[in-house]
XYZ file of C-alpha atoms in Angstrom:
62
model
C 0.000 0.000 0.000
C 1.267 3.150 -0.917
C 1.484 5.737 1.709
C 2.460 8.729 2.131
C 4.930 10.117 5.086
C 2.151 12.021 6.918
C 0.068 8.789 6.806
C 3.247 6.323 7.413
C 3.992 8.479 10.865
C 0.102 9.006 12.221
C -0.327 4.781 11.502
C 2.819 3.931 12.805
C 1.607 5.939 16.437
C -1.190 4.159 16.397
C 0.117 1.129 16.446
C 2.527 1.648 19.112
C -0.410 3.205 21.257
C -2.143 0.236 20.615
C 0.787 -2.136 20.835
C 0.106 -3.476 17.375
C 2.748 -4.322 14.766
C 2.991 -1.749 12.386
C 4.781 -4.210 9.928
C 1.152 -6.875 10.617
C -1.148 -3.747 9.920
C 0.628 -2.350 6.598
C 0.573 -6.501 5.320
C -2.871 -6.594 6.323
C -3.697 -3.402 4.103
C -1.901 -4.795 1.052
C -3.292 -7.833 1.223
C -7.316 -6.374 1.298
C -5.701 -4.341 -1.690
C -5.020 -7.285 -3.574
C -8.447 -8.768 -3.438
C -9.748 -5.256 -3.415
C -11.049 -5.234 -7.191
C -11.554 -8.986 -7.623
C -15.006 -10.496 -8.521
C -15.017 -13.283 -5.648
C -12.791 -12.367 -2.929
C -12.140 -15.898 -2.488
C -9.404 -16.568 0.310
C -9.230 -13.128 1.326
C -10.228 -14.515 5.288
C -7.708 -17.391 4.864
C -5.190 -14.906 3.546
C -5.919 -12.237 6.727
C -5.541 -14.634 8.930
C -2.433 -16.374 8.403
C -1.034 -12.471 8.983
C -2.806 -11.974 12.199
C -1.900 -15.342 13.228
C 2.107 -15.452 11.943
C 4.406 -14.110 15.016
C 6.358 -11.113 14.507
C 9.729 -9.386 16.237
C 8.050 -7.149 17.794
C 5.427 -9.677 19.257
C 8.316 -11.660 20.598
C 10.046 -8.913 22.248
C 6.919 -8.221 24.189
């Protein structure tokens, strides 16, 4: 996902605020992206999931 630096700063607070990985949250993004203009959005959950599920550096420093 293309960002710009404004946006890039204000998410990457967030997700320190909210202890989230901002590395999870920008794969997350790209990945609704790529199903975005699809006609069946097949595997999109399956696809979501394995990023919310897969452990991170961050995570483990926690």
């Amino acid at each position: 996902m293309k960002l710009n630096d404004d946006d890039k700063k204000l998410l990457a607070e967030l997700c320190s605020q909210h202890r989230v990985s901002f590395d999870k949250v920008i794969k997350l993004l790209d990945t609704e992206r790529d199903f975005e203009f699809k006609e069946r959005r097949t595997g999109i959950y399956d696809a979501l999931r394995e990023i919310v599920n897969s452990s991170s550096i961050e995570e483990s420093k926690a």
